[in-house]
Short mmCIF file of C-alpha atoms in Angstrom, two decimals:
data_model
loop_
_atom_site.label_atom_id
_atom_site.label_comp_id
_atom_site.label_asym_id
_atom_site.label_seq_id
_atom_site.Cartn_x
_atom_site.Cartn_y
_atom_site.Cartn_z
CA UNK D 1 46.64 68.66 -45.21
CA UNK D 2 50.06 68.99 -46.71
CA UNK D 3 52.70 66.32 -47.29
CA UNK D 4 55.78 68.46 -47.02
CA UNK D 5 57.74 67.23 -43.99
CA UNK D 6 59.87 70.36 -43.65
CA UNK D 7 56.87 72.67 -43.66
CA UNK D 8 54.94 70.52 -41.16
CA UNK D 9 57.94 70.15 -38.90
CA UNK D 10 58.49 73.90 -38.98
CA UNK D 11 54.81 74.42 -38.18
CA UNK D 12 55.00 72.07 -35.19
CA UNK D 13 58.03 73.93 -33.91
CA UNK D 14 56.28 77.29 -34.11
CA UNK D 15 53.19 75.79 -32.47
CA UNK D 16 55.19 74.41 -29.55
CA UNK D 17 56.85 77.78 -29.03
CA UNK D 18 53.52 79.68 -28.97
CA UNK D 19 52.78 81.41 -25.63
CA UNK D 20 49.42 79.66 -25.36
CA UNK D 21 50.82 76.14 -25.70
CA UNK D 22 50.76 74.18 -22.48
CA UNK D 23 53.36 71.63 -23.60
CA UNK D 24 53.94 68.37 -25.46
CA UNK D 25 52.31 65.12 -24.40
CA UNK D 26 54.60 62.08 -24.55
CA UNK D 27 53.50 58.64 -25.73
CA UNK D 28 54.38 55.92 -28.21
CA UNK D 29 56.21 58.50 -30.31
CA UNK D 30 58.34 61.41 -29.21
CA UNK D 31 55.34 63.69 -29.65
CA UNK D 32 51.98 61.92 -29.81
CA UNK D 33 50.02 65.12 -29.39
CA UNK D 34 50.49 68.81 -28.75
CA UNK D 35 48.31 70.61 -26.29
CA UNK D 36 47.47 74.11 -27.42
CA UNK D 37 45.81 77.06 -25.73
CA UNK D 38 42.71 76.74 -23.62
CA UNK D 39 39.29 77.39 -25.14
CA UNK D 40 37.72 80.61 -23.81
CA UNK D 41 34.54 79.88 -21.87
CA UNK D 42 35.17 76.11 -21.79
CA UNK D 43 37.64 75.31 -18.98
CA UNK D 44 36.93 71.58 -19.28
CA UNK D 45 38.23 71.31 -22.86
CA UNK D 46 41.38 71.94 -24.77
CA UNK D 47 42.31 72.20 -28.45
CA UNK D 48 44.79 69.51 -29.55
CA UNK D 49 47.02 69.12 -32.58
CA UNK D 50 48.15 65.59 -33.46
CA UNK D 51 51.08 65.07 -35.88
CA UNK D 52 50.47 62.47 -38.59
CA UNK D 53 53.57 60.50 -39.56
CA UNK D 54 54.31 58.39 -42.65
CA UNK D 55 57.59 56.47 -42.86
CA UNK D 56 58.90 58.34 -39.81
CA UNK D 57 58.24 61.70 -41.52
CA UNK D 58 55.52 64.08 -40.29
CA UNK D 59 53.33 65.09 -43.22
CA UNK D 60 50.25 66.74 -41.62
CA UNK D 61 48.65 67.87 -38.35
CA UNK D 62 45.19 66.72 -37.22
CA UNK D 63 43.39 69.36 -35.11
CA UNK D 64 40.61 68.33 -32.73
CA UNK D 65 38.83 69.36 -29.52
CA UNK D 66 39.03 67.10 -26.50
CA UNK D 67 38.51 66.94 -22.74
CA UNK D 68 41.04 68.53 -20.45
CA UNK D 69 43.43 65.67 -19.57
CA UNK D 70 47.11 65.62 -18.93
CA UNK D 71 47.30 63.30 -21.91
CA UNK D 72 44.72 61.63 -24.23
CA UNK D 73 43.14 58.41 -23.00
CA UNK D 74 44.22 55.09 -24.57
CA UNK D 75 41.21 54.73 -26.90
CA UNK D 76 41.61 58.24 -28.26
CA UNK D 77 45.34 57.75 -28.78
CA UNK D 78 44.74 54.41 -30.54
CA UNK D 79 42.07 55.92 -32.79
CA UNK D 80 44.28 58.83 -33.76
CA UNK D 81 47.17 56.45 -34.45
CA UNK D 82 44.90 54.45 -36.80
CA UNK D 83 43.74 57.62 -38.56
CA UNK D 84 47.34 58.64 -39.05
CA UNK D 85 48.27 55.25 -40.46
CA UNK D 86 45.35 55.24 -42.91
CA UNK D 87 46.08 58.76 -44.11
CA UNK D 88 49.74 57.81 -44.37
CA UNK D 89 48.88 54.80 -46.55
CA UNK D 90 46.71 57.02 -48.74
CA UNK D 91 49.52 59.54 -48.94
CA UNK D 92 52.05 56.85 -49.88
CA UNK D 93 49.69 55.43 -52.52
CA UNK D 94 49.14 58.89 -53.99
CA UNK D 95 52.89 59.48 -54.21
CA UNK D 96 53.37 56.04 -55.82
CA UNK D 97 50.67 56.82 -58.40
CA UNK D 98 52.29 60.17 -59.17
CA UNK D 99 55.66 58.48 -59.64
CA UNK D 100 54.08 55.86 -61.92
CA UNK D 101 52.51 58.64 -64.00
CA UNK D 102 55.90 60.33 -64.34
CA UNK D 103 57.54 57.09 -65.46
CA UNK D 104 54.80 56.34 -68.01
CA UNK D 105 54.77 59.91 -69.37
CA UNK D 106 58.52 59.74 -69.96
CA UNK D 107 58.45 56.27 -71.55
CA UNK D 108 58.60 55.80 -75.35
CA UNK D 109 56.02 52.99 -75.00
CA UNK D 110 52.34 53.97 -74.90
CA UNK D 111 50.10 51.87 -72.64
CA UNK D 112 46.44 51.16 -73.33
CA UNK D 113 43.67 48.83 -72.15
CA UNK D 114 40.87 46.91 -73.89
CA UNK D 115 37.90 44.78 -72.94
CA UNK D 116 36.27 42.03 -75.00
CA UNK D 117 32.50 42.47 -74.99
CA UNK D 118 30.85 39.15 -73.98
CA UNK D 119 27.76 39.90 -76.13
CA UNK D 120 29.60 40.29 -79.46
CA UNK D 121 33.16 39.17 -78.77
CA UNK D 122 34.47 42.49 -80.13
CA UNK D 123 37.36 44.33 -78.53
CA UNK D 124 36.84 47.88 -77.30
CA UNK D 125 39.58 50.36 -76.36
CA UNK D 126 38.93 51.91 -72.94
CA UNK D 127 42.07 53.85 -71.98
CA UNK D 128 45.37 55.28 -73.25
CA UNK D 129 48.31 56.63 -71.25
CA UNK D 130 49.04 60.35 -71.56
CA UNK D 131 52.23 59.86 -73.59
CA UNK D 132 50.08 58.85 -76.58
CA UNK D 133 50.15 62.57 -77.37
CA UNK D 134 53.95 62.49 -77.85
CA UNK D 135 53.65 59.52 -80.24
CA UNK D 136 50.70 60.68 -82.37
CA UNK D 137 50.60 64.44 -81.88
CA UNK D 138 46.93 64.26 -80.87
CA UNK D 139 46.00 66.14 -77.65
CA UNK D 140 45.37 63.66 -74.84
CA UNK D 141 41.95 65.19 -74.15
CA UNK D 142 40.85 64.26 -77.69
CA UNK D 143 42.05 60.67 -77.27
CA UNK D 144 40.45 60.32 -73.84
CA UNK D 145 37.05 61.56 -75.06
CA UNK D 146 36.56 58.53 -77.34
CA UNK D 147 39.67 56.29 -77.59
CA UNK D 148 37.88 53.60 -79.61
CA UNK D 149 36.72 55.92 -82.38
CA UNK D 150 40.01 57.84 -82.40
CA UNK D 151 41.95 54.59 -82.98
CA UNK D 152 39.88 53.52 -85.97
CA UNK D 153 39.78 57.00 -87.48
CA UNK D 154 43.60 57.19 -87.43
CA UNK D 155 44.28 53.71 -88.81
CA UNK D 156 45.75 53.46 -92.32
CA UNK D 157 43.06 52.26 -94.79
CA UNK D 158 45.37 49.53 -96.10
CA UNK D 159 45.69 48.09 -92.57
CA UNK D 160 42.04 48.45 -91.51
CA UNK D 161 40.75 45.07 -92.77
CA UNK D 162 43.59 43.13 -91.18
CA UNK D 163 43.12 44.95 -87.86
CA UNK D 164 39.35 44.35 -87.90
CA UNK D 165 39.93 40.61 -88.34
CA UNK D 166 42.44 40.67 -85.48
CA UNK D 167 39.96 42.45 -83.21
CA UNK D 168 37.25 39.86 -83.89
CA UNK D 169 39.49 36.83 -83.51
CA UNK D 170 39.58 34.61 -80.45
CA UNK D 171 41.65 36.19 -77.63
CA UNK D 172 45.15 34.84 -77.18
CA UNK D 173 47.53 35.27 -74.28
CA UNK D 174 49.92 37.36 -76.40
CA UNK D 175 49.20 39.10 -79.72
CA UNK D 176 51.64 41.18 -81.79
CA UNK D 177 50.52 43.45 -84.64
CA UNK D 178 52.12 46.15 -86.80
CA UNK D 179 50.20 48.90 -88.56
CA UNK D 180 50.34 52.51 -89.72
CA UNK D 181 48.68 55.33 -87.80
CA UNK D 182 48.11 58.90 -88.95
CA UNK D 183 50.08 61.50 -86.99
CA UNK D 184 48.34 64.79 -86.26
CA UNK D 185 50.58 66.54 -88.82
CA UNK D 186 49.48 64.11 -91.56
CA UNK D 187 52.42 61.69 -91.90
CA UNK D 188 52.12 57.98 -91.12
CA UNK D 189 53.73 56.39 -88.07
CA UNK D 190 54.51 52.66 -88.06
CA UNK D 191 53.47 51.14 -84.72
CA UNK D 192 54.27 47.78 -83.14
CA UNK D 193 51.31 46.79 -80.98
CA UNK D 194 51.66 44.06 -78.31
CA UNK D 195 48.51 42.93 -76.52
CA UNK D 196 48.22 40.59 -73.52
CA UNK D 197 45.30 39.24 -71.50
CA UNK D 198 45.35 40.71 -67.98
CA UNK D 199 42.16 39.23 -66.50
CA UNK D 200 41.95 35.94 -64.63
CA UNK D 201 40.82 32.78 -66.50
CA UNK D 202 37.03 32.75 -66.84
CA UNK D 203 36.65 36.39 -65.80
CA UNK D 204 34.16 38.43 -67.84
CA UNK D 205 34.62 40.73 -69.58
CA UNK D 206 38.07 39.67 -70.73
CA UNK D 207 40.46 42.53 -70.02
CA UNK D 208 43.62 43.16 -72.01
CA UNK D 209 46.57 45.56 -71.77
CA UNK D 210 48.78 46.59 -74.65
CA UNK D 211 51.70 48.77 -75.69
CA UNK D 212 52.38 50.93 -78.73
CA UNK D 213 55.99 51.50 -79.83
CA UNK D 214 57.10 53.67 -82.77
CA UNK D 215 58.96 51.46 -85.29
CA UNK D 216 58.89 53.91 -88.22
CA UNK D 217 62.68 54.14 -88.45
CA UNK D 218 63.08 50.38 -88.29
CA UNK D 219 60.56 49.89 -91.11
CA UNK D 220 62.30 52.54 -93.21
CA UNK D 221 65.68 50.80 -92.83
CA UNK D 222 64.14 47.42 -93.63
CA UNK D 223 62.60 48.84 -96.80
CA UNK D 224 65.95 50.32 -97.83
CA UNK D 225 67.70 46.98 -97.31
CA UNK D 226 64.94 45.09 -99.13
CA UNK D 227 65.05 47.56 -102.02
CA UNK D 228 68.85 47.34 -102.30
CA UNK D 229 68.84 43.56 -102.22
CA UNK D 230 66.00 43.33 -104.74
CA UNK D 231 67.74 45.70 -107.11
CA UNK D 232 71.13 43.99 -106.79
CA UNK D 233 69.71 40.54 -107.54
CA UNK D 234 67.81 41.74 -110.62
CA UNK D 235 70.73 43.46 -112.39
CA UNK D 236 72.95 41.15 -114.51
CA UNK D 237 76.62 41.21 -113.60
CA UNK D 238 77.61 42.14 -117.17
CA UNK D 239 75.31 45.19 -117.12
CA UNK D 240 76.68 46.40 -113.79
CA UNK D 241 80.27 46.08 -115.04
CA UNK D 242 79.51 47.88 -118.33
CA UNK D 243 77.75 50.73 -116.53
CA UNK D 244 80.72 51.17 -114.22
CA UNK D 245 83.18 51.17 -117.13
CA UNK D 246 81.25 53.62 -119.32
CA UNK D 247 80.34 56.11 -116.59
CA UNK D 248 83.91 56.15 -115.27
CA UNK D 249 85.48 56.83 -118.66
CA UNK D 250 82.80 59.32 -119.72
CA UNK D 251 83.44 61.48 -116.64
CA UNK D 252 86.79 62.71 -117.96
CA UNK D 253 85.36 63.25 -121.47
CA UNK D 254 82.51 65.34 -120.03
CA UNK D 255 84.88 67.56 -118.07
CA UNK D 256 86.96 68.34 -121.18
CA UNK D 257 83.88 68.82 -123.37
CA UNK D 258 82.44 71.27 -120.87
CA UNK D 259 85.61 73.35 -120.81
CA UNK D 260 85.66 73.50 -124.62
CA UNK D 261 81.89 73.86 -124.98
CA UNK D 262 82.05 70.80 -127.25
CA UNK D 263 78.92 68.69 -126.84
CA UNK D 264 79.63 66.65 -129.95
CA UNK D 265 82.63 64.96 -128.33
CA UNK D 266 80.52 63.85 -125.36
CA UNK D 267 77.39 62.84 -127.32
CA UNK D 268 78.48 59.23 -128.10
CA UNK D 269 79.20 58.57 -124.42
CA UNK D 270 75.85 60.04 -123.40
CA UNK D 271 74.08 57.77 -125.90
CA UNK D 272 75.81 54.73 -124.39
CA UNK D 273 74.80 55.76 -120.85
CA UNK D 274 71.15 56.29 -121.85
CA UNK D 275 71.07 52.90 -123.57
CA UNK D 276 72.55 51.16 -120.52
CA UNK D 277 70.13 52.95 -118.18
CA UNK D 278 67.18 51.73 -120.27
CA UNK D 279 68.50 48.19 -119.88
CA UNK D 280 68.76 48.79 -116.12
CA UNK D 281 65.13 49.99 -115.97
CA UNK D 282 63.94 46.92 -117.89
CA UNK D 283 65.89 44.62 -115.54
CA UNK D 284 64.57 46.28 -112.36
CA UNK D 285 60.99 46.56 -113.64
CA UNK D 286 58.40 49.36 -113.56
CA UNK D 287 54.65 49.91 -113.86
CA UNK D 288 54.09 53.07 -115.86
CA UNK D 289 57.36 54.56 -117.12
CA UNK D 290 60.99 53.31 -117.42
CA UNK D 291 62.18 56.32 -115.43
CA UNK D 292 60.16 55.09 -112.42
CA UNK D 293 62.68 52.27 -111.91
CA UNK D 294 65.59 54.73 -111.93
CA UNK D 295 63.90 57.47 -109.90
CA UNK D 296 62.95 55.06 -107.12
CA UNK D 297 66.63 54.55 -106.30
CA UNK D 298 67.00 58.20 -105.22
CA UNK D 299 63.42 59.21 -104.33
CA UNK D 300 61.60 56.09 -103.06
CA UNK D 301 57.92 56.17 -103.92
CA UNK D 302 58.21 58.92 -106.54
CA UNK D 303 57.29 58.27 -110.19
CA UNK D 304 57.65 60.09 -113.50
CA UNK D 305 53.97 61.00 -113.27
CA UNK D 306 54.20 62.59 -109.81
CA UNK D 307 57.36 64.51 -110.78
CA UNK D 308 55.67 65.76 -113.96
CA UNK D 309 52.67 66.94 -111.94
CA UNK D 310 54.96 68.72 -109.47
CA UNK D 311 56.89 70.60 -112.17
CA UNK D 312 53.66 71.44 -114.01
CA UNK D 313 52.37 73.15 -110.87
CA UNK D 314 55.64 75.04 -110.43
CA UNK D 315 55.65 76.09 -114.08
CA UNK D 316 52.14 77.49 -113.78
CA UNK D 317 53.24 79.81 -110.97
CA UNK D 318 56.87 80.54 -111.88
CA UNK D 319 56.54 81.45 -115.57
CA UNK D 320 54.20 84.43 -114.93
CA UNK D 321 56.36 85.47 -111.96
CA UNK D 322 59.56 85.51 -114.04
CA UNK D 323 57.77 87.45 -116.82
CA UNK D 324 56.57 90.04 -114.31
CA UNK D 325 60.09 90.42 -112.89
CA UNK D 326 61.53 91.01 -116.37
CA UNK D 327 58.95 93.69 -117.09
CA UNK D 328 59.48 95.46 -113.78
CA UNK D 329 60.90 98.96 -114.30
CA UNK D 330 63.25 98.91 -111.30
CA UNK D 331 66.32 96.86 -112.12
CA UNK D 332 68.37 95.01 -109.54
CA UNK D 333 71.78 96.38 -108.62
CA UNK D 334 74.14 93.40 -108.36
CA UNK D 335 76.89 95.52 -106.82
CA UNK D 336 75.00 95.71 -103.52
CA UNK D 337 75.67 91.98 -103.09
CA UNK D 338 79.44 92.47 -103.18
CA UNK D 339 81.40 93.14 -100.03
CA UNK D 340 81.71 91.86 -96.51
CA UNK D 341 78.76 91.89 -94.13
CA UNK D 342 78.64 91.09 -90.40
CA UNK D 343 76.70 87.93 -89.66
#
């Protein structure tokens, strides 16, 4: 059975116009049934087609064999009406479910469900909405296969203990949690998780529904603000003023020294800047190296050690490459780079 009103209506029209059709049978609707051609070898019976209507729109045709009457008897008509209504309700429910799926799939919030096991009191994840794939990058089929294990496997190790305690705690009407979850490409996504009890009081097992929302950008901005405030409150006013004065005046000296290739004239200013920057590092604080405090302002999370390791790896590969290029017999022709080229 189809649910396309135009197609069904067109089909009814062609059926009514067929040479074998004996005519329409009137009733509670404009067309309660359609009598079709006689059945060869069975003069007492006819083949009927009954239009099924939902919200005043025909969506299917029910075919059946019946006795040869000018119109169906009351019981048959009532039964067919009931069948049509039930199929119409099913059709409407199916369309509503499809619309709900479209809304959920397009929503930035991921839905999920949990149950609390009465034997242990532990929470178990039972279902995720399909849009979890857009948030985490994990194919929905993988999540659906074992949502409980997938959740715990993707949780950041630093958040695991706190989440385990939350899962074992007594259920509350509304719980809010924030944690990091590993995206399929390897980076961490900050998630705000809101969980509510959906089952009736006393019902077992306790059922809960929750939402996941990506708050990675919000957390990043909060960290930037916190870092800026922390840094500003640690630096003495006198140091900030002296840094501003020296760097401003040294800018002009550096420009002139560069033109004249005269490092000696700029050296005293550079020594002052280095000294002030060491004072800044001491004021801000660091764990391993003074440069960590300065580097964190431009590359949050990076340290002198990680930068050293990065450049060491590059050096290992680039030095032999540059040596090989220098020894290569074919020399580059810079003139081929000159000129105008269509882009």
